[in-house]
Short mmCIF file of C-alpha atoms in Angstrom, two decimals:
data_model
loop_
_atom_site.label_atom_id
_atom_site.label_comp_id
_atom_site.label_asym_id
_atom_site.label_seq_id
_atom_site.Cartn_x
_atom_site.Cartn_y
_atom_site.Cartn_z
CA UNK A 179 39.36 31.02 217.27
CA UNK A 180 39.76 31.31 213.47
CA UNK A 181 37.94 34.53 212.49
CA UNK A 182 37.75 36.14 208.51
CA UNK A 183 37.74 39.51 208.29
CA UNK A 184 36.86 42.35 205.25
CA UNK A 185 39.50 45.12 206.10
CA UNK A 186 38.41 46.69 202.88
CA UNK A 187 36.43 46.22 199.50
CA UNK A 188 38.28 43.18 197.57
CA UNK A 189 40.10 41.86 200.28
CA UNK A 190 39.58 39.11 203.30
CA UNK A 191 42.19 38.10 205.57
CA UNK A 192 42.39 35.11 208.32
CA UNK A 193 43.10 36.07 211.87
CA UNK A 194 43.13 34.39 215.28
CA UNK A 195 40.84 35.89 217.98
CA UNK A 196 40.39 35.12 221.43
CA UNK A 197 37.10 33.20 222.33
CA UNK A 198 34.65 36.38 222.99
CA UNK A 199 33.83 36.16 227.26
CA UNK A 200 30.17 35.76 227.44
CA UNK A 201 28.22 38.65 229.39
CA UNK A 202 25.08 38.18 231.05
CA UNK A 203 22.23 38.16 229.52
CA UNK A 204 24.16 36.42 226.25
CA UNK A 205 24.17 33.49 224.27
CA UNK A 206 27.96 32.06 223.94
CA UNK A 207 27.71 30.01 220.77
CA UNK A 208 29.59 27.43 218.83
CA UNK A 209 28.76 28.88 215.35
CA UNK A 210 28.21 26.04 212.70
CA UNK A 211 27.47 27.16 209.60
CA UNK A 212 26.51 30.89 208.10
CA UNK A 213 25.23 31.62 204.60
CA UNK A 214 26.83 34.14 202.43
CA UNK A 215 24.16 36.56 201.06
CA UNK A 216 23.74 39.31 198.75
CA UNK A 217 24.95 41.96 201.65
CA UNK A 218 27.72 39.86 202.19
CA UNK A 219 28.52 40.20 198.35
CA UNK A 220 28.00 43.80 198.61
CA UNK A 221 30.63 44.74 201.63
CA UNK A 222 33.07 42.84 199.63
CA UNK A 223 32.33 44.77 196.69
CA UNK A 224 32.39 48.18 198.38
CA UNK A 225 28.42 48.63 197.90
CA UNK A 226 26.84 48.34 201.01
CA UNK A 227 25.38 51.84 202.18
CA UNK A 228 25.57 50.63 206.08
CA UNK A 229 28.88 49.75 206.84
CA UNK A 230 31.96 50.35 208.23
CA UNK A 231 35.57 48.39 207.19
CA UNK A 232 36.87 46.48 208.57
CA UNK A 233 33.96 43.79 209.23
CA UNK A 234 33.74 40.76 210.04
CA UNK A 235 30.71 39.47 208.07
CA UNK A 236 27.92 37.24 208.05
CA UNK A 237 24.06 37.31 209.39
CA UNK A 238 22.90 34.08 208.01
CA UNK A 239 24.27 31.26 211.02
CA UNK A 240 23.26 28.30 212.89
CA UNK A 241 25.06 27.06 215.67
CA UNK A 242 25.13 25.32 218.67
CA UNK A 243 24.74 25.81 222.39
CA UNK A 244 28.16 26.56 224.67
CA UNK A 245 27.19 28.67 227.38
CA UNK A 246 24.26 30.16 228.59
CA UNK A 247 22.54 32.21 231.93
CA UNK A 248 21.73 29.33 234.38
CA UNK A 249 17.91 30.35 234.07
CA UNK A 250 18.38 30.61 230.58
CA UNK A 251 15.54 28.38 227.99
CA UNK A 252 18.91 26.80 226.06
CA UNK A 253 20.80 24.73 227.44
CA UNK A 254 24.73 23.83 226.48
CA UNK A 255 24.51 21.49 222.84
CA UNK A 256 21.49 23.01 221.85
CA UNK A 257 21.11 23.48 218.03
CA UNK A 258 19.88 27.42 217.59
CA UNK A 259 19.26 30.14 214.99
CA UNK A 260 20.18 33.73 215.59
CA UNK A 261 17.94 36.52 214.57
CA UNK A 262 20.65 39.27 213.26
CA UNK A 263 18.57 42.26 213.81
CA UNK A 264 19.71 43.49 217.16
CA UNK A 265 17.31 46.20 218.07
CA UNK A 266 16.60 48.35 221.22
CA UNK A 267 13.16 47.64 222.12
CA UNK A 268 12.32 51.16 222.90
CA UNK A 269 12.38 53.02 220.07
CA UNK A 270 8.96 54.15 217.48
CA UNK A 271 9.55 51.06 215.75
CA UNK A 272 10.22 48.83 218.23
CA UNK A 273 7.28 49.85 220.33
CA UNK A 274 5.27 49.25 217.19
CA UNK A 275 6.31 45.80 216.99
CA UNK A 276 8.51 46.67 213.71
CA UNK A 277 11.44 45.62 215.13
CA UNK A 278 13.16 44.59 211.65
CA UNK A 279 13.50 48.75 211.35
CA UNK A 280 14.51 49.70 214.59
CA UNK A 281 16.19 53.01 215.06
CA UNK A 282 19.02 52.09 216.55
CA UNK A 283 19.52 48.68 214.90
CA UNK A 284 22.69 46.26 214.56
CA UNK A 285 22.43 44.33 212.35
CA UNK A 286 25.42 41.23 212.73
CA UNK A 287 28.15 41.35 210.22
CA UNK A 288 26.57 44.69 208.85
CA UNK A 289 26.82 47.33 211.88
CA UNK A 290 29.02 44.75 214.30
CA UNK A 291 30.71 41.77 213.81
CA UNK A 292 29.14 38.66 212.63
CA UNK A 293 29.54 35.16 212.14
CA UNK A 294 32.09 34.52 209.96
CA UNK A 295 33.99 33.44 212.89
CA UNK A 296 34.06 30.22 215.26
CA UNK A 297 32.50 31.27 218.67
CA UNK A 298 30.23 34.49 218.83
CA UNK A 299 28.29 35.62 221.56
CA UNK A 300 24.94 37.33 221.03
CA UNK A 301 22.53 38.84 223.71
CA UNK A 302 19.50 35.91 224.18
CA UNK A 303 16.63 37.09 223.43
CA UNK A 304 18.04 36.95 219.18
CA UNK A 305 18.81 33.24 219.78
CA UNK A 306 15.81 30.38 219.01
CA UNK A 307 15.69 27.07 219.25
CA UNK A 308 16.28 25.37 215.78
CA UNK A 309 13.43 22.44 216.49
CA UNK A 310 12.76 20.20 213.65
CA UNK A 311 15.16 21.64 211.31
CA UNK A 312 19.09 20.69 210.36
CA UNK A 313 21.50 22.97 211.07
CA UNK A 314 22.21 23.56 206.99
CA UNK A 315 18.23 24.35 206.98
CA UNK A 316 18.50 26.97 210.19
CA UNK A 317 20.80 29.13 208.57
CA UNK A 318 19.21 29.63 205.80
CA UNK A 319 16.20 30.57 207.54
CA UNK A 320 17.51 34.62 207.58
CA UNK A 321 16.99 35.28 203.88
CA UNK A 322 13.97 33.47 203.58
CA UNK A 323 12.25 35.18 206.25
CA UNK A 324 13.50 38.21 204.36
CA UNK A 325 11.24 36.77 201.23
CA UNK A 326 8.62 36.09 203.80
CA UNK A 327 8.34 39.17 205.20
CA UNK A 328 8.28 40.98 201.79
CA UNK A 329 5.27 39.35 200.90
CA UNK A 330 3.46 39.96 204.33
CA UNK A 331 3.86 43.12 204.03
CA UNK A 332 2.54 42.93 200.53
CA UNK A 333 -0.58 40.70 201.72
CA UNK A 334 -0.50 39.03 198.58
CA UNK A 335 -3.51 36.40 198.38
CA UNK A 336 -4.79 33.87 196.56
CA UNK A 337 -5.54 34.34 192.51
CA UNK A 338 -2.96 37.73 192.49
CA UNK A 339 -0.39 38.19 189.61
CA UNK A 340 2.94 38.49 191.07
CA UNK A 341 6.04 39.77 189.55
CA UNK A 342 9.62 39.19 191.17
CA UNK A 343 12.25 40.88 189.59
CA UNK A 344 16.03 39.75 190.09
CA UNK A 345 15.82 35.56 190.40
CA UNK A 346 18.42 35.77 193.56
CA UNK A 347 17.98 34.48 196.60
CA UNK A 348 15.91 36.77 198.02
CA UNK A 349 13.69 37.46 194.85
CA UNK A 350 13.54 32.86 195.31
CA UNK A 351 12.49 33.19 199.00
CA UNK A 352 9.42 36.16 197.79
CA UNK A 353 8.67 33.54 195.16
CA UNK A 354 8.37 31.06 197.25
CA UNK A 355 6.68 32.53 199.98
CA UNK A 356 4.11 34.23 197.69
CA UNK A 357 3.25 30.64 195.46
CA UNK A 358 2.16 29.33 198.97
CA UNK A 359 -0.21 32.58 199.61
CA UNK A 360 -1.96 30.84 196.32
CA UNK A 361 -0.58 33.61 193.82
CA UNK A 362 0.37 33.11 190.19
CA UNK A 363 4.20 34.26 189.97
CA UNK A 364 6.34 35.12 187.30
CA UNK A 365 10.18 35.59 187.43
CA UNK A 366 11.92 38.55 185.41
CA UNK A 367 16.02 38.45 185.34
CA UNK A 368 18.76 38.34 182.52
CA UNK A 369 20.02 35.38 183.63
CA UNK A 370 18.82 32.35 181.63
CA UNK A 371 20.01 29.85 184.26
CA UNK A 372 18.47 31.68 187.59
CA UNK A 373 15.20 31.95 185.54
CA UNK A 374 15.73 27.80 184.80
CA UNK A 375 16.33 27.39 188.49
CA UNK A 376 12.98 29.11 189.42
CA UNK A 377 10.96 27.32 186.82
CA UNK A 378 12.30 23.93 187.65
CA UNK A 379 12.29 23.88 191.63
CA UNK A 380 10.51 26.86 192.04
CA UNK A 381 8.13 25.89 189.92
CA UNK A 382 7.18 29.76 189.06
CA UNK A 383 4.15 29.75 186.50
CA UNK A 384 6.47 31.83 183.93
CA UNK A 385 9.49 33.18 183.55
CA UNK A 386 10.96 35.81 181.28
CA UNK A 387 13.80 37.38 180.22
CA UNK A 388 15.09 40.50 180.84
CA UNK A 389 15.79 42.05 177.70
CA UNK A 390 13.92 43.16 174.02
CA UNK A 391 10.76 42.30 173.91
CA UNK A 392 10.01 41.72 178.04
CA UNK A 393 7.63 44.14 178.36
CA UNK A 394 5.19 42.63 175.61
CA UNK A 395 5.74 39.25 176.59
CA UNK A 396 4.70 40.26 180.48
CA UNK A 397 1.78 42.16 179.06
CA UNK A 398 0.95 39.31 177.59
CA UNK A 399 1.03 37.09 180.12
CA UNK A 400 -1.28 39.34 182.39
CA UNK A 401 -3.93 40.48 179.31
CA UNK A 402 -2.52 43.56 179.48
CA UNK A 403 -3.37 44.14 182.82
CA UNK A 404 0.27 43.59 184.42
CA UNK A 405 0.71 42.55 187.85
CA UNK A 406 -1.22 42.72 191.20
CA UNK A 407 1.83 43.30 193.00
CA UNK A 408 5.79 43.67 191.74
CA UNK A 409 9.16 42.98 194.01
CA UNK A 410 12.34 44.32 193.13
CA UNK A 411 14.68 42.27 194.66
CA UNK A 412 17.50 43.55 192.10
CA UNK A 413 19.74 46.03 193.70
CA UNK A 414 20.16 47.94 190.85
CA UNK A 415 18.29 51.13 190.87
CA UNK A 416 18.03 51.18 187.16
CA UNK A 417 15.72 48.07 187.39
CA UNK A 418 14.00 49.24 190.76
CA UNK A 419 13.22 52.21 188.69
CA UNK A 420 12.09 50.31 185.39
CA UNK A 421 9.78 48.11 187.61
CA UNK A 422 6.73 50.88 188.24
CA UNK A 423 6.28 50.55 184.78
CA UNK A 424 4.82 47.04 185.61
CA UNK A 425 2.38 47.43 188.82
CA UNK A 426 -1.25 47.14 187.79
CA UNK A 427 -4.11 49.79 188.32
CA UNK A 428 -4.26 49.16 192.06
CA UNK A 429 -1.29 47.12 192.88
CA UNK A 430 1.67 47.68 194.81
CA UNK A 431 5.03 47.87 194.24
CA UNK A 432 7.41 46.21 197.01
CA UNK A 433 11.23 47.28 197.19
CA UNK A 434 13.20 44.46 198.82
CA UNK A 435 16.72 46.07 197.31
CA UNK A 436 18.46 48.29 198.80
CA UNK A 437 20.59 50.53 196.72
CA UNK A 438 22.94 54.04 197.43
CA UNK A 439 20.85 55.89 195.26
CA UNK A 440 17.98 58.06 194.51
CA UNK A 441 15.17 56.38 193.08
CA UNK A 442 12.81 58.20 190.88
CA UNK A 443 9.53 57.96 189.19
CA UNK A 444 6.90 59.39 186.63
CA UNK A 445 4.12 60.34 189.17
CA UNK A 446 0.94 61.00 186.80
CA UNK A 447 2.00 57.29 186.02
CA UNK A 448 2.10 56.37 189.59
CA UNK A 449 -0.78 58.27 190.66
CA UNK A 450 -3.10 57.47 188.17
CA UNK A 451 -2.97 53.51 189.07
CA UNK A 452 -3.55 54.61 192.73
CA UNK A 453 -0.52 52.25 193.30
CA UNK A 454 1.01 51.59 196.46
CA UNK A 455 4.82 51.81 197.04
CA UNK A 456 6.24 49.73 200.24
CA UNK A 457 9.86 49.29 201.51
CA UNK A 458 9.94 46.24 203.10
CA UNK A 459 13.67 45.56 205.27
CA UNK A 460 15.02 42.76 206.89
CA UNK A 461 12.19 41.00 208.98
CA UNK A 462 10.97 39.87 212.23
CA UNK A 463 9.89 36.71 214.59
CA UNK A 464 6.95 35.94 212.73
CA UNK A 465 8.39 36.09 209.85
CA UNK A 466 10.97 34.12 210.83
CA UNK A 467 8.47 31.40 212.31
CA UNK A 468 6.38 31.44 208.96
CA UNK A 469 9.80 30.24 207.44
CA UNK A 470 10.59 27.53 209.65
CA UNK A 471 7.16 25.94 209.72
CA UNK A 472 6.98 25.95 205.84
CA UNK A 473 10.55 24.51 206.20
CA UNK A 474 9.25 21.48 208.67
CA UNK A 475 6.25 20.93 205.82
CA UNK A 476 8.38 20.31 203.50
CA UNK A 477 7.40 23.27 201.27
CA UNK A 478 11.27 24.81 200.91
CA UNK A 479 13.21 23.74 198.32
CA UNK A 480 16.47 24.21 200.32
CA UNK A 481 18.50 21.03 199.17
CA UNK A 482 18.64 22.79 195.49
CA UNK A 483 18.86 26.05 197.13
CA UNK A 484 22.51 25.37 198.90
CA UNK A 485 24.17 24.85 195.51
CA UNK A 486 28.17 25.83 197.27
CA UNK A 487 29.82 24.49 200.33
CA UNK A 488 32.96 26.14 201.59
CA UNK A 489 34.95 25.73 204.63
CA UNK A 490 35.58 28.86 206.78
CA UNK A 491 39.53 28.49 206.48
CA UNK A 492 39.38 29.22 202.54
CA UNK A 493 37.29 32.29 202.64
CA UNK A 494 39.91 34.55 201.67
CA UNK A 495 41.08 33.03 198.96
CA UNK A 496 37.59 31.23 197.86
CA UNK A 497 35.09 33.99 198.82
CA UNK A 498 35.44 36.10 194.93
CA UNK A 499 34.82 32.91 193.19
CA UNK A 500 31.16 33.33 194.06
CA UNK A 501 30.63 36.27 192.27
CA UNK A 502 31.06 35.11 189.06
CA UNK A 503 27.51 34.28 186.58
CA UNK A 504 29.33 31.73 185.74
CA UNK A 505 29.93 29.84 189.16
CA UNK A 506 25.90 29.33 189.19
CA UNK A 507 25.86 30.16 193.24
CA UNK A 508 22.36 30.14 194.58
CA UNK A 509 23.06 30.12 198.81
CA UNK A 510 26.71 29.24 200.01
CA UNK A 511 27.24 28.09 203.11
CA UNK A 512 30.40 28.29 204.88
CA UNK A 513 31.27 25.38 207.81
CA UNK A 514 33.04 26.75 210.60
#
């Protein structure tokens, strides 16, 4: 089987693998396609603070069915999502139903191989049914959940100012997620084409641009008051810093990014808005089920979200194109 691999920051390579032997208990699947993300980016870049090189990467995948336990709930052709959080099931987390922060997590493509490969084989209980949804649509369920879960653990309701910061595709799948909780969201980035994305199929209420003269013009938009809850969605600890500045008396402040850094802040500012600071990482079942019924509704804009096809076989030579402003990538998705 054709498999890409990251030996090292800046460089991918084709190799062919042997067909992984399925153990019991697993999920042999036929993967179909797998959407590059912002981690993805980030092991190729050298910035990921979890990882080990080389890797073969990718979380985001939808496949199909090829062999499964004979007692098993999928049967061979079956279309399927993966959930890429592997965790233990024992540990504080676990046991508290926070399985998105396990201890002992592995994460595919991050802490073990993922799915930038033809055939993977993944222990059952991570692989779901993909009912009502296309194969293009089930693997981009991952990073939406990711949005999803971000504003759950926000509980952002009906009538609150939201603030995303960084118009990527996670800081998209918290807009989205939080316009359909009934809140009134505004989009903060330096790109002038992300922020035109989110206004025309987002449909955000405002956007702004990072730069002179933000800060005013979000004041303004709030009376003053700034917003009911922020997400930094960024991963750049300069801006995760910056954003306390704009949490509300009372609000919360919701880190999404994840950055090798420390992040700092003015505490009588902090303390005197009683504000509430949450990490929120990766995300979990319900999440993901949230996702795919808004996806079946027809309340995900995922057509205009897959802006780049790419075949698995050009990876290595393809893959860097996406990281330029200029290529306009919103979700990838690679066909194996």
């Amino acid at each position: 089987m054709l498999t890409v691999i990251c030996d090292n920051p800046g460089t991918l390579r084709s190799e062919m693998r042997s067909i992984p032997e399925r153990a019991a208990g697993e999920v042999l699947l036929r993967v179909r396609r797998v959407g590059v993300c912002g981690t993805d980016m980030h092991i190729f870049t050298g910035n990921q603070p979890y990882l080990q090189y080389p890797r073969v990467m990718g979380h985001e995948l939808s496949g199909t069915v090829e062999e499964a336990d004979d007692n098993s709930a999928l049967s061979v052709g079956d279309a399927v999502y993966v959930m890429p959080y592997l965790s233990c099931g024992k540990c504080i987390a676990c046991r508290n139903g926070k399985t998105n922060c396990c201890v002992n997590i592995q994460v595919l493509g991050v802490h073990r191989d993922g799915a930038m490969t033809e055939y993977l084989s993944v222990p059952a209980q991570f692989v779901r049914k993909a009912e009502g949804v296309t194969l293009d649509q089930a693997a981009m369920v991952e990073f939406l959940a990711i949005g999803a879960h971000a504003v759950r653990r926000a509980d952002v309701s009906a009538g609150q100012r939201v603030l995303v910061v960084g118009a990527g595709p996670i800081g998209m799948a918290a807009m989205i997620f939080a316009k359909l909780r009934g809140a009134t969201v505004t989009a903060l980035d330096s790109r002038a084409d992300r922020l035109a994305f989110c206004s025309a199929k987002i449909e955000v209420a405002a956007s702004v641009a990072l730069g002179e003269g933000d800060v005013e013009r979000l004041s303004e938009l709030t009376d003053g008051e700034f917003f009911d809850v922020v997400f930094d969605a960024t991963g750049n600890a300069d801006a995760m810093r910056r954003g306390f500045e704009f949490i509300a008396h009372g609000g919360k402040y919701v880190l999404i990014s994840v950055v090798k850094d420390v992040i700092s802040f003015s505490d009588p500012e902090f303390h005197k808005r009683e504000a509430t600071l949450l990490g929120s990482r990766n995300a979990t079942l319900e999440d993901f089920d949230t996702v795919l019924d808004a996806m079946r509704a027809g309340q995900i804009p995922d057509a205009a979200l897959n802006t780049h096809r790419l075949q698995l076989s050009s990876l290595p030579t393809e893959f860097s194109k996406l990281l330029a402003p200029s290529a306009g990538v919103v979700k990838a998705i690679v066909e194996c």
